[in-house]
CSV table of C-alpha atoms and ligand atoms in Angstrom, one decimal:
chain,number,residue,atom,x,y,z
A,1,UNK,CA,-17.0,56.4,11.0
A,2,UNK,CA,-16.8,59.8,9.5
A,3,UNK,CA,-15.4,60.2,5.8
A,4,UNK,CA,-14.0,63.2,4.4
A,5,UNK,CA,-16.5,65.0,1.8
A,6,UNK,CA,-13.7,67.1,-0.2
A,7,UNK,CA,-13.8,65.3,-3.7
A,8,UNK,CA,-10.8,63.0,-4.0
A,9,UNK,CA,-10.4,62.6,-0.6
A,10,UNK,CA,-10.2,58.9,0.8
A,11,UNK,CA,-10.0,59.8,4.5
A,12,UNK,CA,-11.8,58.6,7.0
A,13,UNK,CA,-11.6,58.5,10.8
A,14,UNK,CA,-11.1,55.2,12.7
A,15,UNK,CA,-11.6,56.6,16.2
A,16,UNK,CA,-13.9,54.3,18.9
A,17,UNK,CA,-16.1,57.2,19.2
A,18,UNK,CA,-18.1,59.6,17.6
A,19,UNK,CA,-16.5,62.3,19.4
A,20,UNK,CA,-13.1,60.9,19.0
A,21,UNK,CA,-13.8,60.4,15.2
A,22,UNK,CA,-14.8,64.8,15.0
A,23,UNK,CA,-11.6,65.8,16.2
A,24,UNK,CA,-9.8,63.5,14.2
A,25,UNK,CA,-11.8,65.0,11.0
A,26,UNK,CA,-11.0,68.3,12.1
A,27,UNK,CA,-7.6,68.0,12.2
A,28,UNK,CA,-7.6,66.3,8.5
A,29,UNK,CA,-9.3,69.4,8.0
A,30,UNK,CA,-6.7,71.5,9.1
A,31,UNK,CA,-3.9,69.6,7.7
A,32,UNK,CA,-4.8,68.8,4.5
A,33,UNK,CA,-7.9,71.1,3.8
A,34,UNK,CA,-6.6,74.1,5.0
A,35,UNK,CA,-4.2,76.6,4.3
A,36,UNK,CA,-2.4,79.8,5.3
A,37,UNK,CA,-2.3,82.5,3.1
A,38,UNK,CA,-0.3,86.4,3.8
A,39,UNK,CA,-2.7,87.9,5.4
A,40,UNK,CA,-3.2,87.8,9.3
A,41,UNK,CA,-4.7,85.3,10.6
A,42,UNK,CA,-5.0,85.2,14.3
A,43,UNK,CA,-3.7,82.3,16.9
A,44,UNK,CA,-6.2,79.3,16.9
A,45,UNK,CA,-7.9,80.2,13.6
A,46,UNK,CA,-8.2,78.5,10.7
A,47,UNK,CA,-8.7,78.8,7.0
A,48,UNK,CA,-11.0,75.8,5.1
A,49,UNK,CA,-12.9,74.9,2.4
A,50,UNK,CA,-15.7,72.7,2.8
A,51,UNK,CA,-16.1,72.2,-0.7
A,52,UNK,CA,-14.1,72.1,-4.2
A,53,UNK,CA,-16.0,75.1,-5.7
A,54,UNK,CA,-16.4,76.5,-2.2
A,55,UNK,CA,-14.5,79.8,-1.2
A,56,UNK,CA,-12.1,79.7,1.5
A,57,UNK,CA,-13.5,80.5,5.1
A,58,UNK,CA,-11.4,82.1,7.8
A,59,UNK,CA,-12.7,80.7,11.2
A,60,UNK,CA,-11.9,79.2,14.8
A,61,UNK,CA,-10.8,75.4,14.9
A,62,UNK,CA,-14.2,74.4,16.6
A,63,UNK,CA,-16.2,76.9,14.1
A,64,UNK,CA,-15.0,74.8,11.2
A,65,UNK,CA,-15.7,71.2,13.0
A,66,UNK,CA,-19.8,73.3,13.2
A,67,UNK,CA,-19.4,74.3,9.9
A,68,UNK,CA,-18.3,71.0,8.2
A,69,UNK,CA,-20.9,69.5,10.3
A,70,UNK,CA,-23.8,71.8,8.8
A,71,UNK,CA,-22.6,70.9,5.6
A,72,UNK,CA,-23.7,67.6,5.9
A,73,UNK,CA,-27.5,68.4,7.2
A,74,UNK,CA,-28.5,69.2,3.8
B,1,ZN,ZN1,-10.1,65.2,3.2
């Protein structure tokens, strides 16, 4: 089971897989951790922010599953 890391955030996958249960978190992600601001941002990319005090990161959808992963390596 993978939970959400943002503060305040109760999410967590329920997928039958741990594959299943990525691409579930990286569409929470997108969808509630993400955002789109003025300036262009290309087809397929994505704007998140792993953390609360983080700054926002403009990237690919599968760059920001790698990314979120990383952040959890520490
Ligand atoms: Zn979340």
């Amino acid at each position: 089971m993978k939970r959400c890391s943002h503060p305040g955030c109760s999410w967590r996958s329920i997928a039958p897989s741990e594959d299943a249960a990525l691409a579930q978190f990286a569409e929470h992600l997108v969808e509630s951790h993400s955002k789109t601001v003025d300036v262009d941002i290309p087809e397929g990319m994505v704007q998140i922010k792993l953390h609360e005090e983080g700054e926002w990161v403009t990237t690919t959808f599968e760059e920001a599953r790698k990314l979120h992963d990383r952040s959890h390596d520490d």
